[in-house]
Amino acid sequence: MESIQTNSPGNADVDAVIASAIEALASGELVAFPTETVYGLGADATNDLAVAKIFDAKGRPSFNPLISHVADMSLAEALAVFSTDAHKLADRFWPGPLTLVLPRTRTCTVSYLATAGLDTIAVRMPANEIAKKLLSGFGKPVAAPSANTSGRVSSTTAAHVLSDLGQAVRVIVDGGPTKIGLESTIVGFDNETPLLLRSGGLARAEIENVLGRPLRDHTTPGSTPNAPGQLASHYAPHAGLRLNAEAAQDTEALLAFGPSVPAHSGPSLNLSPSGDLIEAAANLFAYMRKLDSSQVDAIAVMTIPAEGLGEAINDRLARAAAPR
Ligand code: TXA
Ligand code: MG
């Protein structure tokens, strides 16, 4: 295991460490960086495999969609469709502790794993100087959940990140303790109605002032957001899903896993020919979408082992297979 690169907060060497973090992102590795709210565990949001590493590192048994962090409005608008109200909020509060959940643009390059297969995307422009340098230097969106393992509180210092996620990150940019110490406030829209999806570092009243109307409350108690499942429900293909399939029928598509694949003349994709669960997670949502668009009656899915990221993959497949 290579050693982790980091800096002393406030030291001149921070720029060199930011440069290393940009290189690490570009080569598909994970980095930790401060934002004004909490530390983020970042990956290139356009790289499926890099995003899969985030879920592997967090050790969460399910895939929650992640926030894409950007340095400027032109990138934000390349990823998400901004309504007039969304523009108002971005103009007033970005950069800052506000996350907007908006429809993905048709040309959005963010990994479908990062958005958990949804047609919406969470976008945020952080205010922290280190985060700004990192994001503008990288030039692409960075997917970053709070830098903690599942079930632990969000990290507000580099030392927290190191003790919690030290194994998984290549670079930790140390910016000292974060200013706000609470995650960003998340706002989404149900048609024209603004929704509060998670309370956080930006007060609800400030948002309502700018919009000139109240936010409908979609939060659950505690800091865990109610999403996904609020705006669009979990991603589910139009075709039915048949799990633990040993072979696919003529009217079905085959979603395979591993080296031994049953013969099939219809549409077929292999999540990971070598049986690698991180690779399978990286391909999961994109492949479900691809097979679904081939207009089959059902997608036959081979058995995925229930270890490591297999747990989260099986969780998603079970939800997508559930009757609706
Ligand atoms: O302050 C923050 O927001 C920190 C820093 C690092 O930016 N990030 C953070 O990320 O708290 P995370 O992944 O721990 O929480 C983001 C939450 C997810 O749990 C998810 O439920 C919600 O945002 N979310 C993301 N995309 C969504 C979508 N398309 N629809 C609904 N909710 C979404
Ligand atoms: Mg979190």
Tab-separated table of C-alpha atoms and ligand atoms in Angstrom:
chain	number	residue	atom	x	y	z
A	1	MET	CA	0.000	0.000	0.000
A	2	GLU	CA	1.418	3.348	-1.002
A	3	SER	CA	1.586	5.944	1.736
A	4	ILE	CA	-0.993	8.689	1.973
A	5	GLN	CA	0.065	12.128	0.942
A	6	THR	CA	-1.024	15.032	3.103
A	7	ASN	CA	0.038	18.472	4.310
A	8	SER	CA	0.015	20.523	7.499
A	9	PRO	CA	-2.981	22.848	7.499
A	10	GLY	CA	-2.138	26.426	6.575
A	11	ASN	CA	1.305	25.485	5.232
A	12	ALA	CA	2.671	26.524	1.878
A	13	ASP	CA	2.853	22.878	0.812
A	14	VAL	CA	-0.931	22.780	0.414
A	15	ASP	CA	-0.718	23.734	-3.279
A	16	ALA	CA	1.569	20.792	-3.998
A	17	VAL	CA	-0.836	18.456	-2.225
A	18	ILE	CA	-3.790	19.890	-4.172
A	19	ALA	CA	-1.800	19.188	-7.354
A	20	SER	CA	-1.276	15.577	-6.216
A	21	ALA	CA	-4.965	15.284	-5.423
A	22	ILE	CA	-5.831	16.458	-8.952
A	23	GLU	CA	-3.479	13.821	-10.400
A	24	ALA	CA	-5.015	11.148	-8.168
A	25	LEU	CA	-8.533	12.113	-9.299
A	26	ALA	CA	-7.440	11.986	-12.929
A	27	SER	CA	-6.093	8.465	-12.454
A	28	GLY	CA	-9.302	7.229	-10.844
A	29	GLU	CA	-8.141	7.274	-7.215
A	30	LEU	CA	-9.955	8.636	-4.162
A	31	VAL	CA	-8.950	11.816	-2.339
A	32	ALA	CA	-10.234	13.577	0.757
A	33	PHE	CA	-10.655	17.338	0.775
A	34	PRO	CA	-12.224	19.982	3.008
A	35	THR	CA	-15.363	21.875	2.085
A	36	GLU	CA	-16.931	24.598	4.229
A	37	THR	CA	-19.366	21.979	5.617
A	38	VAL	CA	-17.516	18.673	6.169
A	39	TYR	CA	-14.661	16.773	4.500
A	40	GLY	CA	-15.577	15.024	1.266
A	41	LEU	CA	-14.390	11.660	-0.061
A	42	GLY	CA	-13.919	12.575	-3.700
A	43	ALA	CA	-13.682	10.748	-7.026
A	44	ASP	CA	-13.953	11.752	-10.680
A	45	ALA	CA	-17.752	11.797	-11.014
A	46	THR	CA	-17.526	10.816	-14.688
A	47	ASN	CA	-15.518	7.638	-13.943
A	48	ASP	CA	-17.775	4.676	-13.020
A	49	LEU	CA	-14.964	2.660	-11.489
A	50	ALA	CA	-13.687	5.565	-9.390
A	51	VAL	CA	-17.225	6.186	-8.101
A	52	ALA	CA	-17.565	2.475	-7.244
A	53	LYS	CA	-14.449	2.843	-5.074
A	54	ILE	CA	-16.299	5.441	-2.983
A	55	PHE	CA	-19.060	2.964	-2.161
A	56	ASP	CA	-16.505	0.266	-1.449
A	57	ALA	CA	-14.614	2.573	0.934
A	58	LYS	CA	-17.741	3.764	2.741
A	59	GLY	CA	-18.847	0.183	3.349
A	60	ARG	CA	-22.499	1.054	2.955
A	61	PRO	CA	-24.806	-1.872	2.111
A	62	SER	CA	-26.772	0.190	-0.427
A	63	PHE	CA	-26.119	2.812	-3.112
A	64	ASN	CA	-27.144	6.313	-2.110
A	65	PRO	CA	-26.816	8.917	-4.854
A	66	LEU	CA	-23.849	11.259	-4.393
A	67	ILE	CA	-23.400	15.021	-4.736
A	68	SER	CA	-21.418	16.241	-7.762
A	69	HIS	CA	-19.180	19.151	-6.762
A	70	VAL	CA	-18.296	21.819	-9.314
A	71	ALA	CA	-16.200	24.994	-9.393
A	72	ASP	CA	-18.304	27.074	-11.747
A	73	MET	CA	-21.773	27.671	-13.109
A	74	SER	CA	-20.976	26.605	-16.661
A	75	LEU	CA	-20.076	23.099	-15.496
A	76	ALA	CA	-23.128	22.998	-13.211
A	77	GLU	CA	-25.338	23.845	-16.192
A	78	ALA	CA	-23.690	21.181	-18.324
A	79	LEU	CA	-24.780	18.591	-15.739
A	80	ALA	CA	-28.173	19.797	-14.527
A	81	VAL	CA	-31.216	21.614	-15.888
A	82	PHE	CA	-31.749	24.811	-13.888
A	83	SER	CA	-35.250	26.211	-13.514
A	84	THR	CA	-35.727	29.913	-12.762
A	85	ASP	CA	-35.977	29.122	-9.042
A	86	ALA	CA	-32.895	26.918	-9.136
A	87	HIS	CA	-31.014	29.773	-10.815
A	88	LYS	CA	-32.181	32.185	-8.125
A	89	LEU	CA	-30.857	29.909	-5.388
A	90	ALA	CA	-27.548	29.283	-7.126
A	91	ASP	CA	-27.052	33.024	-7.787
A	92	ARG	CA	-27.678	33.868	-4.170
A	93	PHE	CA	-26.048	30.969	-2.279
A	94	TRP	CA	-23.256	29.537	-4.438
A	95	PRO	CA	-20.532	28.990	-3.627
A	96	GLY	CA	-21.953	27.804	-0.308
A	97	PRO	CA	-23.601	25.062	1.783
A	98	LEU	CA	-26.547	24.407	-0.541
A	99	THR	CA	-27.077	21.324	-2.707
A	100	LEU	CA	-29.639	21.392	-5.522
A	101	VAL	CA	-31.294	18.227	-6.843
A	102	LEU	CA	-32.237	18.878	-10.484
A	103	PRO	CA	-32.938	16.916	-13.683
A	104	ARG	CA	-29.830	15.569	-15.423
A	105	THR	CA	-29.124	17.195	-18.784
A	106	ARG	CA	-29.215	14.883	-21.816
A	107	THR	CA	-25.477	15.324	-22.195
A	108	CYS	CA	-24.619	14.962	-18.508
A	109	THR	CA	-21.346	13.028	-18.229
A	110	VAL	CA	-21.717	12.005	-14.583
A	111	SER	CA	-21.662	8.258	-13.875
A	112	TYR	CA	-25.080	6.683	-13.391
A	113	LEU	CA	-23.653	4.978	-10.324
A	114	ALA	CA	-23.062	8.436	-8.791
A	115	THR	CA	-26.741	9.296	-9.284
A	116	ALA	CA	-27.860	5.753	-8.331
A	117	GLY	CA	-29.473	5.398	-11.735
A	118	LEU	CA	-31.785	8.379	-11.229
A	119	ASP	CA	-32.611	10.995	-13.856
A	120	THR	CA	-31.868	13.708	-11.307
A	121	ILE	CA	-28.492	14.886	-10.054
A	122	ALA	CA	-27.405	16.602	-6.840
A	123	VAL	CA	-25.031	19.502	-7.564
A	124	ARG	CA	-23.149	21.796	-5.245
A	125	MET	CA	-20.508	24.520	-5.525
A	126	PRO	CA	-18.553	24.577	-2.246
A	127	ALA	CA	-17.119	27.794	-0.810
A	128	ASN	CA	-13.903	26.450	0.761
A	129	GLU	CA	-10.728	27.830	-0.895
A	130	ILE	CA	-9.025	24.424	-1.101
A	131	ALA	CA	-12.142	22.811	-2.559
A	132	LYS	CA	-12.385	25.618	-5.122
A	133	LYS	CA	-8.748	25.189	-6.209
A	134	LEU	CA	-9.106	21.429	-6.414
A	135	LEU	CA	-12.319	21.566	-8.447
A	136	SER	CA	-11.228	24.284	-10.851
A	137	GLY	CA	-7.850	22.607	-11.336
A	138	PHE	CA	-9.497	19.268	-12.072
A	139	GLY	CA	-12.078	20.855	-14.365
A	140	LYS	CA	-14.569	17.983	-14.080
A	141	PRO	CA	-17.289	17.234	-11.502
A	142	VAL	CA	-16.138	15.498	-8.307
A	143	ALA	CA	-18.545	13.058	-6.655
A	144	ALA	CA	-18.085	13.309	-2.910
A	145	PRO	CA	-20.074	12.004	0.018
A	146	SER	CA	-19.047	12.992	3.519
A	147	ALA	CA	-15.687	11.366	4.285
A	148	ASN	CA	-16.804	8.821	6.868
A	149	THR	CA	-17.535	5.117	6.827
A	150	SER	CA	-21.168	4.068	6.955
A	151	GLY	CA	-22.779	4.685	10.334
A	152	ARG	CA	-20.125	7.120	11.566
A	153	VAL	CA	-20.513	10.883	11.839
A	154	SER	CA	-19.208	13.117	9.069
A	155	SER	CA	-15.541	14.071	9.345
A	156	THR	CA	-14.803	17.692	10.157
A	157	THR	CA	-11.009	17.339	10.436
A	158	ALA	CA	-8.341	15.600	8.367
A	159	ALA	CA	-7.504	13.470	11.423
A	160	HIS	CA	-11.061	12.075	11.427
A	161	VAL	CA	-10.711	11.187	7.761
A	162	LEU	CA	-7.367	9.509	8.335
A	163	SER	CA	-8.604	7.344	11.194
A	164	ASP	CA	-11.849	6.438	9.446
A	165	LEU	CA	-10.876	6.102	5.771
A	166	GLY	CA	-7.078	6.189	5.730
A	167	GLN	CA	-6.861	2.871	3.867
A	168	ALA	CA	-8.936	4.063	0.955
A	169	VAL	CA	-7.549	7.488	0.069
A	170	ARG	CA	-4.410	8.346	-1.846
A	171	VAL	CA	-4.300	12.012	-0.807
A	172	ILE	CA	-5.839	13.973	2.079
A	173	VAL	CA	-5.770	17.731	1.636
A	174	ASP	CA	-5.749	19.171	5.163
A	175	GLY	CA	-7.521	22.512	5.447
A	176	GLY	CA	-7.900	22.445	9.225
A	177	PRO	CA	-11.295	22.014	10.905
A	178	THR	CA	-14.235	22.769	8.598
A	179	LYS	CA	-16.051	26.059	9.210
A	180	ILE	CA	-19.654	24.898	9.361
A	181	GLY	CA	-19.278	21.318	10.592
A	182	LEU	CA	-22.714	20.320	9.310
A	183	GLU	CA	-23.587	18.958	5.854
A	184	SER	CA	-25.099	21.140	3.145
A	185	THR	CA	-28.834	21.835	3.012
A	186	ILE	CA	-30.426	19.870	0.154
A	187	VAL	CA	-33.260	21.359	-1.903
A	188	GLY	CA	-35.137	19.637	-4.705
A	189	PHE	CA	-38.268	20.382	-6.708
A	190	ASP	CA	-41.504	18.528	-7.307
A	191	ASN	CA	-42.544	20.298	-10.501
A	192	GLU	CA	-42.648	23.927	-9.279
A	193	THR	CA	-42.805	23.094	-5.572
A	194	PRO	CA	-39.511	23.513	-3.705
A	195	LEU	CA	-38.695	20.671	-1.294
A	196	LEU	CA	-36.391	20.581	1.698
A	197	LEU	CA	-34.706	17.158	1.378
A	198	ARG	CA	-32.127	17.597	4.145
A	199	SER	CA	-31.596	20.349	6.696
A	200	GLY	CA	-28.026	21.529	6.879
A	201	GLY	CA	-25.618	24.438	6.945
A	202	LEU	CA	-27.925	26.895	5.183
A	203	ALA	CA	-31.023	27.919	7.137
A	204	ARG	CA	-34.375	27.090	5.630
A	205	ALA	CA	-35.678	30.637	6.210
A	206	GLU	CA	-32.912	32.106	4.032
A	207	ILE	CA	-33.910	29.864	1.148
A	208	GLU	CA	-37.611	30.656	1.595
A	209	ASN	CA	-36.789	34.393	1.586
A	210	VAL	CA	-35.162	34.141	-1.799
A	211	LEU	CA	-37.924	31.964	-3.291
A	212	GLY	CA	-40.703	33.998	-1.715
A	213	ARG	CA	-42.535	30.846	-0.649
A	214	PRO	CA	-42.181	27.986	1.838
A	215	LEU	CA	-40.247	24.781	1.276
A	216	ARG	CA	-42.282	21.611	1.578
A	217	ASP	CA	-40.658	19.427	4.222
A	218	HIS	CA	-39.306	16.125	2.926
A	219	THR	CA	-36.738	15.526	5.630
A	220	THR	CA	-36.546	12.633	8.055
A	221	PRO	CA	-35.322	13.128	11.636
A	222	GLY	CA	-31.545	13.247	12.009
A	223	SER	CA	-28.982	14.147	9.412
A	224	THR	CA	-29.761	11.259	7.068
A	225	PRO	CA	-31.601	12.616	4.066
A	226	ASN	CA	-34.865	11.148	2.972
A	227	ALA	CA	-33.539	10.781	-0.525
A	228	PRO	CA	-33.448	8.839	-2.711
A	229	GLY	CA	-37.020	7.824	-3.020
A	230	GLN	CA	-38.451	11.287	-2.655
A	231	LEU	CA	-38.388	12.831	-6.085
A	232	ALA	CA	-38.058	9.899	-8.385
A	233	SER	CA	-38.263	6.619	-6.558
A	234	HIS	CA	-35.405	4.149	-6.826
A	235	TYR	CA	-34.292	3.560	-10.351
A	236	ALA	CA	-36.269	0.693	-11.828
A	237	PRO	CA	-36.115	-0.497	-15.436
A	238	HIS	CA	-39.333	-0.771	-17.491
A	239	ALA	CA	-38.522	-4.389	-18.188
A	240	GLY	CA	-39.080	-6.760	-15.298
A	241	LEU	CA	-36.037	-8.165	-13.548
A	242	ARG	CA	-35.613	-11.897	-12.972
A	243	LEU	CA	-32.959	-12.511	-10.322
A	244	ASN	CA	-30.622	-15.480	-9.810
A	245	ALA	CA	-31.209	-16.591	-13.385
A	246	GLU	CA	-29.159	-19.506	-14.710
A	247	ALA	CA	-30.016	-18.747	-18.321
A	248	ALA	CA	-32.016	-16.156	-20.262
A	249	GLN	CA	-35.084	-16.917	-22.372
A	250	ASP	CA	-35.456	-15.688	-25.964
A	251	THR	CA	-37.619	-12.740	-24.950
A	252	GLU	CA	-35.211	-11.683	-22.224
A	253	ALA	CA	-31.948	-9.776	-22.041
A	254	LEU	CA	-29.109	-11.255	-20.001
A	255	LEU	CA	-27.223	-9.338	-17.326
A	256	ALA	CA	-24.316	-11.646	-16.648
A	257	PHE	CA	-21.599	-11.774	-14.027
A	258	GLY	CA	-18.336	-13.684	-13.962
A	259	PRO	CA	-16.448	-15.915	-16.372
A	260	SER	CA	-19.017	-18.636	-17.083
A	261	VAL	CA	-21.933	-17.177	-18.988
A	262	PRO	CA	-24.838	-19.175	-20.461
A	263	ALA	CA	-25.272	-18.911	-24.227
A	264	HIS	CA	-27.837	-16.282	-25.224
A	265	SER	CA	-28.789	-14.901	-28.631
A	266	GLY	CA	-30.548	-11.759	-27.334
A	267	PRO	CA	-29.036	-8.604	-25.815
A	268	SER	CA	-26.421	-9.448	-23.222
A	269	LEU	CA	-23.933	-7.551	-21.059
A	270	ASN	CA	-21.498	-8.822	-18.444
A	271	LEU	CA	-21.158	-6.700	-15.270
A	272	SER	CA	-17.671	-8.119	-14.744
A	273	PRO	CA	-16.271	-10.993	-16.814
A	274	SER	CA	-13.540	-11.483	-14.201
A	275	GLY	CA	-16.056	-11.533	-11.333
A	276	ASP	CA	-14.833	-8.272	-9.750
A	277	LEU	CA	-17.571	-6.716	-7.596
A	278	ILE	CA	-16.174	-3.167	-7.789
A	279	GLU	CA	-16.259	-3.383	-11.592
A	280	ALA	CA	-19.772	-4.843	-11.414
A	281	ALA	CA	-20.972	-1.949	-9.244
A	282	ALA	CA	-19.397	0.524	-11.670
A	283	ASN	CA	-21.385	-0.977	-14.565
A	284	LEU	CA	-24.645	-1.792	-12.774
A	285	PHE	CA	-26.892	1.194	-13.532
A	286	ALA	CA	-25.487	1.934	-16.980
A	287	TYR	CA	-25.964	-1.712	-18.046
A	288	MET	CA	-29.494	-1.932	-16.625
A	289	ARG	CA	-30.345	1.166	-18.663
A	290	LYS	CA	-28.739	-0.212	-21.810
A	291	LEU	CA	-30.539	-3.552	-21.623
A	292	ASP	CA	-33.800	-1.839	-20.739
A	293	SER	CA	-33.582	0.293	-23.868
A	294	SER	CA	-33.454	-2.875	-25.997
A	295	GLN	CA	-37.232	-3.280	-25.420
A	296	VAL	CA	-37.093	-6.778	-23.938
A	297	ASP	CA	-39.848	-8.160	-21.684
A	298	ALA	CA	-37.468	-8.882	-18.872
A	299	ILE	CA	-33.833	-8.814	-17.848
A	300	ALA	CA	-32.481	-12.087	-16.479
A	301	VAL	CA	-29.778	-11.357	-13.903
A	302	MET	CA	-27.236	-13.965	-12.863
A	303	THR	CA	-26.463	-14.476	-9.183
A	304	ILE	CA	-24.166	-11.856	-7.659
A	305	PRO	CA	-22.171	-12.990	-4.616
A	306	ALA	CA	-23.335	-11.243	-1.427
A	307	GLU	CA	-19.910	-10.127	-0.261
A	308	GLY	CA	-18.257	-6.685	-0.385
A	309	LEU	CA	-20.079	-4.420	-2.834
A	310	GLY	CA	-22.236	-7.435	-3.784
A	311	GLU	CA	-24.473	-6.558	-0.846
A	312	ALA	CA	-25.266	-3.119	-2.271
A	313	ILE	CA	-25.639	-4.533	-5.793
A	314	ASN	CA	-28.131	-7.154	-4.565
A	315	ASP	CA	-30.002	-4.498	-2.578
A	316	ARG	CA	-30.475	-2.444	-5.751
A	317	LEU	CA	-31.410	-5.438	-7.892
A	318	ALA	CA	-34.003	-6.544	-5.333
A	319	ARG	CA	-35.569	-3.071	-5.305
A	320	ALA	CA	-35.581	-2.924	-9.095
A	321	ALA	CA	-37.177	-6.386	-9.246
A	322	ALA	CA	-39.885	-5.607	-6.693
A	323	PRO	CA	-43.420	-5.493	-8.115
A	324	ARG	CA	-44.748	-1.965	-8.740
B	1	TXA	O1	-22.021	19.093	2.879
B	1	TXA	C1	-22.215	18.138	2.129
B	1	TXA	O2	-23.240	18.045	1.428
B	1	TXA	C2	-21.135	17.050	2.059
B	1	TXA	C3	-19.887	17.703	1.453
B	1	TXA	C4	-18.770	16.713	1.238
B	1	TXA	O3	-20.223	18.342	0.245
B	1	TXA	N1	-21.558	15.922	1.294
B	1	TXA	C5	-22.519	15.062	1.742
B	1	TXA	O4	-22.748	13.995	0.872
B	1	TXA	O5	-23.102	15.192	2.786
B	1	TXA	P1	-23.549	12.661	1.302
B	1	TXA	O6	-23.372	11.688	0.156
B	1	TXA	O7	-23.083	12.197	2.617
B	1	TXA	O8	-25.041	13.107	1.297
B	1	TXA	C6	-25.673	13.513	0.091
B	1	TXA	C7	-27.099	13.097	0.065
B	1	TXA	C8	-27.245	11.614	-0.209
B	1	TXA	O9	-27.340	10.858	0.967
B	1	TXA	C9	-28.503	11.515	-1.043
B	1	TXA	O10	-29.555	10.957	-0.303
B	1	TXA	C10	-28.825	12.942	-1.463
B	1	TXA	O11	-27.750	13.730	-1.056
B	1	TXA	N2	-28.923	12.954	-2.925
B	1	TXA	C11	-27.935	12.893	-3.821
B	1	TXA	N3	-28.404	12.834	-5.075
B	1	TXA	C12	-29.744	12.853	-4.996
B	1	TXA	C13	-30.805	12.805	-5.950
B	1	TXA	N4	-30.574	12.727	-7.263
B	1	TXA	N5	-32.065	12.839	-5.485
B	1	TXA	C14	-32.318	12.930	-4.169
B	1	TXA	N6	-31.344	12.984	-3.218
B	1	TXA	C15	-30.090	12.936	-3.610
B	2	MG	MG	-23.045	11.514	4.795
